[in-house]
Amino acid sequence: MYYKKRNMSWRITLASILTLGIIGSSMAAPIKTVPWNGHIGAVSFTFDDALETQVLNLKPLLDAMPDVHVTFFLTAYQSRLYENASLFAAIANTGNEIGNHSVTHWHLTQETDTELEDDVINFADTLESILTKHGVDIQVTSFATPFCENNDYVKKFINKRHFINRDGGLDGRNYWNTEPDWMTMKAKVWTRDGTTVKEMLTALDTAANIGISNNTNPSEAQITEGSWVIFLQHDVSKDSQNIYAINPDDIRALFQRAVQNKLWAAPFGTVGAYYRAHFAFDNATMTKIDGGYSLQWDIPHKHMPKSVPLRVRLDTTRIGSKTTIEQDGKNILPESDGTYIIEFMSQSLILRNTGEVSLPKASKIKQNTKGYKFSLYNLNGKPLGMVKDFAVPENYPKGIYLIRAESNGKPTITKKVVK
Ligand SMILES: [Zn+2]
């Protein structure tokens, strides 16, 4: 009897230790990703269709602006890729991205499974091998749909081989804490008869949270933070008969505005991977270990780039000032601004010399919205009616909405809400 009883109490103690462990690991880690790699916002310039004018006219501009890197979505349509492969290899060698825009540039929504396999999946491998032959070792991780045509069936194929896809339309803006649908990222599309260069320049101001006022269209209103804006371009030339051709001087002006506004002007796949990584890293699991804490997180997609450097910051209100960060057996030294660059793809890090980690302060997310009236809009700003709070009612279809809260004498709040 005596032994049995003792055994029982031991078991209870073990159970309570395990429970404590679980409680400990659920505490939010005192380290977070710095939005947009330390910039107020980001911009990705993307150029579709493997056009020779892009390389001929952009390469000199890009070579002169080391802070700007862009994405080329290549297709083998009209043998463009094969003719221009060495030019694209040279431009990829200087830090620009090569993405997949399908072999045939056909309407993916009309294709059979076999055609989708070829266009969407196999061509990513083909692109990698063609560019390897021209001396550049690249990883193709981004897709862009021809004609921006997409649906749920096509998305499944894209998702098998790419962690992100660009379509077109809307304002092309993304916000740090709103997780988008990675298989249908929107882009602001430039054409000679569509969006003007002036509007593109304004979009670069908006992304940097500059000069935004309280517009009447809620889809353009109440920008209170920087964002990531995605642009879609085609030819780069002075050919005014070609509605898809942007003048080299105009694209230079856009690059210059991006730099002047201190935006992170980086390829679609680079910003996309950083943005996607942060949703995983900022929810890392923290476990107490000897002399510190171990953090673990998941990789959100198996076709992320091999390396995703993430700029992170310690929450010094919750952690001792002697804290160090160790990853893959090495101490990571802070950058001059006190941030650290860690490797997201390593999936873990260790915090040492933390002292006692305090609980996070009550989050400010809960805004006091007493006395506010809430109206629901679709993404184009069409009013859909009044609602109770920042939640989309049950009877509305799944999608992204805007909810605008208004009150006399208090600032208007507009939020993008995903249902
Ligand atoms: Zn295209």
XYZ file of C-alpha atoms and ligand atoms in Angstrom:
420
model
C 0.000 0.000 0.000
C 2.682 2.419 1.020
C 4.512 2.129 -2.316
C 1.394 2.475 -4.328
C 0.475 5.698 -2.579
C 3.911 7.156 -3.016
C 3.804 6.274 -6.665
C 0.523 8.099 -7.027
C 1.761 11.335 -5.474
C 4.832 11.255 -7.720
C 2.586 10.994 -10.707
C 0.583 14.007 -9.576
C 3.748 16.051 -9.155
C 4.905 15.085 -12.626
C 1.538 16.059 -14.048
C 1.684 19.458 -12.393
C 5.208 20.033 -13.697
C 4.028 19.260 -17.197
C 1.086 21.610 -16.811
C 3.378 24.389 -15.588
C 5.603 23.775 -18.574
C 2.693 24.231 -20.933
C 1.607 27.441 -19.222
C 5.169 28.755 -19.416
C 5.492 28.044 -23.118
C 2.284 29.826 -24.010
C 3.660 33.215 -22.956
C 4.263 35.512 -25.935
C 8.014 35.742 -26.592
C 9.687 39.082 -25.766
C 11.067 39.390 -29.298
C 9.232 40.508 -32.433
C 9.868 41.098 -36.128
C 10.587 44.701 -37.102
C 7.962 45.695 -39.717
C 9.179 45.934 -43.331
C 12.811 45.295 -42.436
C 13.082 48.570 -40.526
C 11.476 50.759 -43.208
C 8.204 52.678 -42.916
C 6.790 50.548 -45.760
C 7.833 48.594 -48.813
C 7.396 48.532 -52.574
C 7.855 45.729 -55.060
C 8.143 46.605 -58.730
C 7.259 43.598 -60.856
C 7.804 43.331 -64.629
C 5.947 40.653 -66.572
C 6.462 38.758 -69.831
C 10.278 38.468 -70.276
C 10.509 41.526 -72.517
C 13.851 42.632 -73.876
C 13.052 46.332 -73.288
C 12.910 45.633 -69.569
C 16.458 44.445 -69.369
C 17.903 46.906 -71.868
C 16.290 49.936 -70.254
C 16.140 48.873 -66.614
C 19.592 47.419 -66.112
C 21.383 50.797 -66.325
C 18.806 52.319 -63.932
C 19.063 49.462 -61.463
C 22.863 49.401 -61.628
C 22.847 53.100 -60.674
C 20.426 52.558 -57.759
C 21.829 49.890 -55.435
C 18.889 50.294 -53.020
C 16.297 49.188 -55.573
C 15.739 45.567 -56.578
C 12.850 44.290 -58.661
C 11.138 41.130 -59.898
C 10.902 39.768 -63.436
C 8.106 37.287 -64.099
C 9.297 35.228 -67.047
C 7.361 33.257 -69.624
C 8.518 31.166 -72.568
C 5.718 32.573 -74.743
C 7.028 33.519 -78.235
C 10.455 32.091 -77.226
C 11.161 35.349 -75.424
C 12.797 33.639 -72.521
C 15.294 31.684 -74.600
C 16.337 34.774 -76.575
C 16.743 36.903 -73.457
C 17.914 34.308 -70.936
C 21.488 35.571 -70.671
C 20.256 39.143 -70.166
C 17.896 38.024 -67.393
C 20.639 35.914 -65.827
C 22.862 38.998 -65.666
C 20.139 41.073 -64.019
C 19.331 38.256 -61.561
C 23.004 38.162 -60.613
C 22.732 41.645 -59.132
C 20.014 40.763 -56.600
C 16.862 40.984 -58.700
C 14.266 38.223 -58.556
C 13.184 35.826 -61.285
C 9.627 34.558 -60.902
C 7.366 32.215 -62.845
C 4.772 33.628 -65.281
C 3.931 30.241 -66.954
C 5.348 28.637 -70.109
C 2.492 29.425 -72.459
C 1.047 32.621 -70.990
C -2.372 31.094 -71.585
C -5.616 31.435 -69.559
C -4.911 29.197 -66.554
C -8.575 29.121 -65.554
C -9.311 27.248 -68.811
C -6.520 24.684 -68.528
C -6.615 20.959 -67.811
C -4.688 19.478 -64.883
C -1.851 18.379 -67.174
C -1.569 21.838 -68.689
C -1.567 23.424 -65.241
C 1.160 21.003 -64.114
C 3.301 22.117 -67.042
C 2.549 25.817 -66.955
C 2.604 26.380 -63.228
C 4.693 23.656 -61.597
C 7.198 22.244 -64.104
C 8.079 25.625 -65.562
C 9.404 26.799 -62.179
C 12.018 24.013 -62.384
C 12.693 24.806 -66.056
C 13.375 28.441 -65.198
C 15.829 27.442 -62.489
C 17.728 25.146 -64.833
C 17.807 27.628 -67.748
C 19.248 30.346 -65.536
C 21.703 27.930 -63.961
C 23.015 27.220 -67.467
C 23.610 30.966 -67.808
C 25.653 31.005 -64.626
C 23.221 32.158 -61.943
C 21.992 29.967 -59.121
C 18.435 31.076 -58.405
C 15.411 29.724 -56.610
C 12.008 30.374 -58.161
C 9.486 30.782 -55.338
C 7.009 33.381 -56.707
C 4.346 33.085 -59.376
C 2.332 35.699 -61.292
C -0.817 34.690 -63.174
C -1.062 35.548 -66.901
C -3.795 38.192 -67.442
C -4.133 38.190 -63.625
C -6.696 35.391 -64.055
C -7.031 33.116 -61.063
C -9.492 30.964 -59.147
C -9.440 28.489 -56.256
C -8.569 25.574 -58.526
C -5.610 27.381 -60.132
C -4.447 28.540 -56.693
C -4.040 24.906 -55.585
C -1.539 24.311 -58.390
C 0.356 27.521 -57.726
C 0.531 26.657 -54.026
C 2.182 23.306 -54.775
C 5.344 24.995 -56.037
C 5.304 28.663 -54.867
C 4.785 30.320 -51.492
C 3.278 33.437 -53.039
C 1.384 34.561 -56.130
C 0.718 37.978 -57.640
C -2.506 38.801 -59.475
C -3.583 42.341 -60.340
C -6.118 44.915 -59.253
C -7.125 47.094 -56.332
C -4.594 49.388 -54.703
C -1.961 46.653 -54.312
C -1.436 47.558 -50.644
C -0.769 45.203 -47.735
C -0.680 45.947 -44.012
C 1.768 44.482 -41.513
C -0.700 42.806 -39.179
C -3.301 41.673 -41.721
C -2.413 38.308 -43.207
C -3.321 38.316 -46.914
C -4.341 35.430 -49.173
C -0.811 34.509 -50.322
C -2.128 32.918 -53.513
C -3.772 36.100 -54.794
C -1.741 39.153 -53.855
C -3.105 42.243 -55.587
C -1.008 44.711 -57.583
C -1.498 48.235 -58.845
C -1.300 47.941 -62.625
C 0.265 50.678 -64.740
C -0.770 51.243 -68.380
C -0.608 54.353 -70.581
C -4.397 54.551 -70.659
C -4.924 53.559 -67.002
C -3.176 54.526 -63.792
C -1.047 57.620 -64.350
C 2.553 58.002 -63.227
C 1.333 60.715 -60.845
C -1.020 58.198 -59.236
C 1.841 55.724 -58.942
C 3.945 58.399 -57.215
C 1.063 59.083 -54.803
C 0.814 55.338 -54.120
C 4.482 55.435 -53.098
C 3.650 58.274 -50.708
C 0.729 56.289 -49.295
C 2.963 53.255 -48.742
C 5.275 55.530 -46.766
C 2.321 57.059 -44.864
C 3.044 60.512 -46.289
C 0.419 63.170 -46.972
C -2.631 61.013 -46.365
C -5.800 62.851 -45.462
C -9.276 61.732 -44.593
C -10.598 60.794 -48.042
C -14.282 60.139 -48.596
C -13.660 56.771 -50.249
C -13.095 54.427 -47.288
C -10.857 52.142 -49.327
C -8.422 55.054 -49.641
C -9.029 56.594 -46.248
C -7.525 56.632 -42.809
C -4.120 55.257 -43.657
C -2.382 55.317 -40.301
C 0.633 53.170 -41.046
C 3.052 52.377 -43.844
C 2.254 49.477 -46.134
C 3.701 47.225 -48.817
C 2.571 48.291 -52.278
C 2.978 45.979 -55.272
C 3.224 47.378 -58.809
C 2.777 45.568 -62.106
C 4.556 46.809 -65.257
C 5.267 45.427 -68.704
C 7.522 47.026 -71.348
C 9.954 49.805 -70.446
C 10.367 52.012 -73.519
C 9.424 55.318 -75.128
C 7.054 53.602 -77.554
C 3.922 55.712 -76.988
C 1.846 53.435 -79.251
C 2.307 50.600 -76.780
C -0.080 51.185 -73.888
C 1.930 48.778 -71.719
C 5.238 50.620 -72.185
C 6.319 52.943 -69.409
C 8.985 55.535 -70.287
C 12.369 54.784 -68.729
C 12.364 58.326 -67.273
C 9.059 57.640 -65.542
C 10.179 54.375 -64.031
C 13.339 56.160 -62.849
C 11.123 58.765 -61.151
C 9.199 55.969 -59.415
C 12.409 54.303 -58.219
C 13.692 57.664 -56.983
C 10.460 58.396 -55.105
C 10.633 54.992 -53.437
C 14.177 55.693 -52.231
C 13.362 59.262 -51.215
C 10.369 57.980 -49.199
C 12.726 55.496 -47.481
C 10.651 52.520 -48.618
C 12.113 49.035 -48.729
C 12.310 48.644 -52.526
C 12.847 44.909 -52.772
C 11.658 42.017 -54.944
C 8.152 40.612 -54.523
C 9.453 37.286 -53.177
C 11.861 38.975 -50.743
C 9.295 41.261 -49.123
C 6.668 38.505 -49.375
C 8.868 35.971 -47.542
C 9.713 38.495 -44.806
C 6.035 39.434 -44.428
C 4.890 35.804 -44.411
C 7.656 34.777 -41.987
C 6.653 37.366 -39.408
C 3.218 35.809 -38.852
C 5.007 32.588 -37.826
C 7.945 34.115 -35.919
C 5.771 36.505 -33.898
C 3.807 33.461 -32.689
C 6.873 31.414 -31.763
C 6.573 28.965 -28.876
C 8.798 29.871 -25.929
C 10.112 27.153 -23.607
C 12.219 27.627 -20.472
C 15.595 25.916 -20.707
C 18.720 26.014 -18.545
C 19.955 29.610 -18.503
C 17.319 31.053 -20.803
C 14.527 30.358 -23.209
C 14.260 28.415 -26.422
C 12.020 29.727 -29.198
C 10.584 27.528 -31.918
C 8.433 28.364 -34.898
C 7.047 26.715 -38.013
C 7.928 27.384 -41.634
C 4.628 28.385 -43.229
C 5.287 26.947 -46.720
C 7.701 24.375 -48.092
C 8.664 26.607 -51.031
C 9.884 29.596 -49.043
C 13.301 30.943 -50.151
C 16.249 28.968 -48.674
C 17.208 31.938 -46.570
C 14.857 34.506 -45.040
C 16.819 37.008 -42.943
C 14.484 38.531 -40.383
C 15.166 41.781 -38.521
C 13.946 41.354 -34.946
C 13.872 43.455 -31.791
C 13.904 42.424 -28.134
C 11.148 43.829 -25.945
C 13.401 45.450 -23.351
C 10.438 46.261 -21.107
C 10.028 42.536 -20.444
C 13.568 41.208 -20.521
C 16.956 41.889 -18.886
C 19.382 44.234 -20.665
C 22.086 41.537 -20.754
C 19.990 39.233 -22.964
C 21.841 37.665 -25.850
C 20.498 35.857 -28.905
C 22.034 32.593 -30.028
C 21.174 30.801 -33.230
C 22.694 27.675 -34.759
C 25.339 27.710 -32.009
C 26.465 31.273 -32.690
C 25.865 34.537 -30.837
C 24.144 37.129 -32.987
C 25.506 40.620 -32.540
C 23.124 43.583 -32.617
C 23.006 45.966 -35.580
C 23.797 49.640 -34.966
C 20.099 50.393 -34.342
C 19.811 47.684 -31.677
C 17.931 45.223 -33.883
C 19.200 41.727 -34.714
C 19.151 39.863 -38.018
C 18.201 36.245 -37.472
C 17.663 33.414 -39.966
C 13.971 32.590 -40.053
C 14.542 29.312 -41.902
C 16.544 27.933 -38.939
C 13.219 27.622 -37.059
C 14.666 28.232 -33.595
C 16.814 30.490 -31.454
C 17.879 30.746 -27.838
C 17.608 33.759 -25.565
C 20.244 33.735 -22.788
C 20.853 35.887 -19.690
C 17.288 37.106 -19.852
C 16.703 37.369 -16.116
C 13.062 37.003 -15.177
C 10.890 37.522 -18.263
C 7.837 39.554 -17.358
C 4.421 39.102 -18.880
C 3.426 41.315 -21.799
C 1.671 44.517 -20.822
C -2.034 44.611 -21.629
C -2.180 45.064 -25.357
C -3.445 48.315 -26.788
C -5.280 46.455 -29.560
C -8.608 46.859 -27.802
C -9.577 50.361 -28.800
C -12.298 52.087 -26.876
C -15.067 52.310 -29.437
C -17.892 53.432 -27.155
C -20.250 55.761 -28.993
C -18.965 54.759 -32.440
C -21.144 53.827 -35.416
C -19.772 51.061 -37.641
C -20.346 50.811 -41.385
C -19.334 47.929 -43.600
C -17.845 48.377 -47.083
C -16.426 46.091 -49.723
C -12.828 46.673 -50.851
C -13.956 49.033 -53.614
C -15.613 51.263 -51.056
C -19.206 50.233 -51.793
C -21.340 50.656 -48.633
C -22.960 47.404 -47.477
C -24.797 48.620 -44.387
C -24.349 49.240 -40.669
C -22.785 46.670 -38.341
C -22.304 46.325 -34.579
C -18.521 46.382 -34.261
C -15.306 45.495 -36.124
C -16.733 42.118 -37.129
C -18.341 41.078 -40.401
C -21.799 39.578 -39.681
C -22.356 35.857 -40.275
C -24.611 36.307 -43.316
C -21.878 37.932 -45.438
C -19.700 35.773 -47.731
C -16.059 35.093 -46.896
C -13.683 37.797 -48.069
C -11.968 41.029 -47.143
C -14.043 43.989 -46.003
C -13.522 47.463 -44.650
C -15.264 48.580 -41.505
C -15.338 52.255 -40.730
C -16.092 53.459 -37.212
C -17.273 57.049 -36.886
C -18.091 59.142 -33.875
C -18.575 62.843 -33.255
C -15.442 64.454 -31.941
C -13.326 61.283 -32.088
C -10.986 60.155 -34.849
C -12.527 57.881 -37.469
C -11.058 54.369 -37.504
C -11.044 52.215 -40.627
C -9.991 48.578 -40.445
C -9.531 45.917 -43.047
C -11.345 42.838 -41.767
C -10.908 39.323 -43.143
C -13.889 37.005 -42.845
Zn 1.794 38.548 -68.722
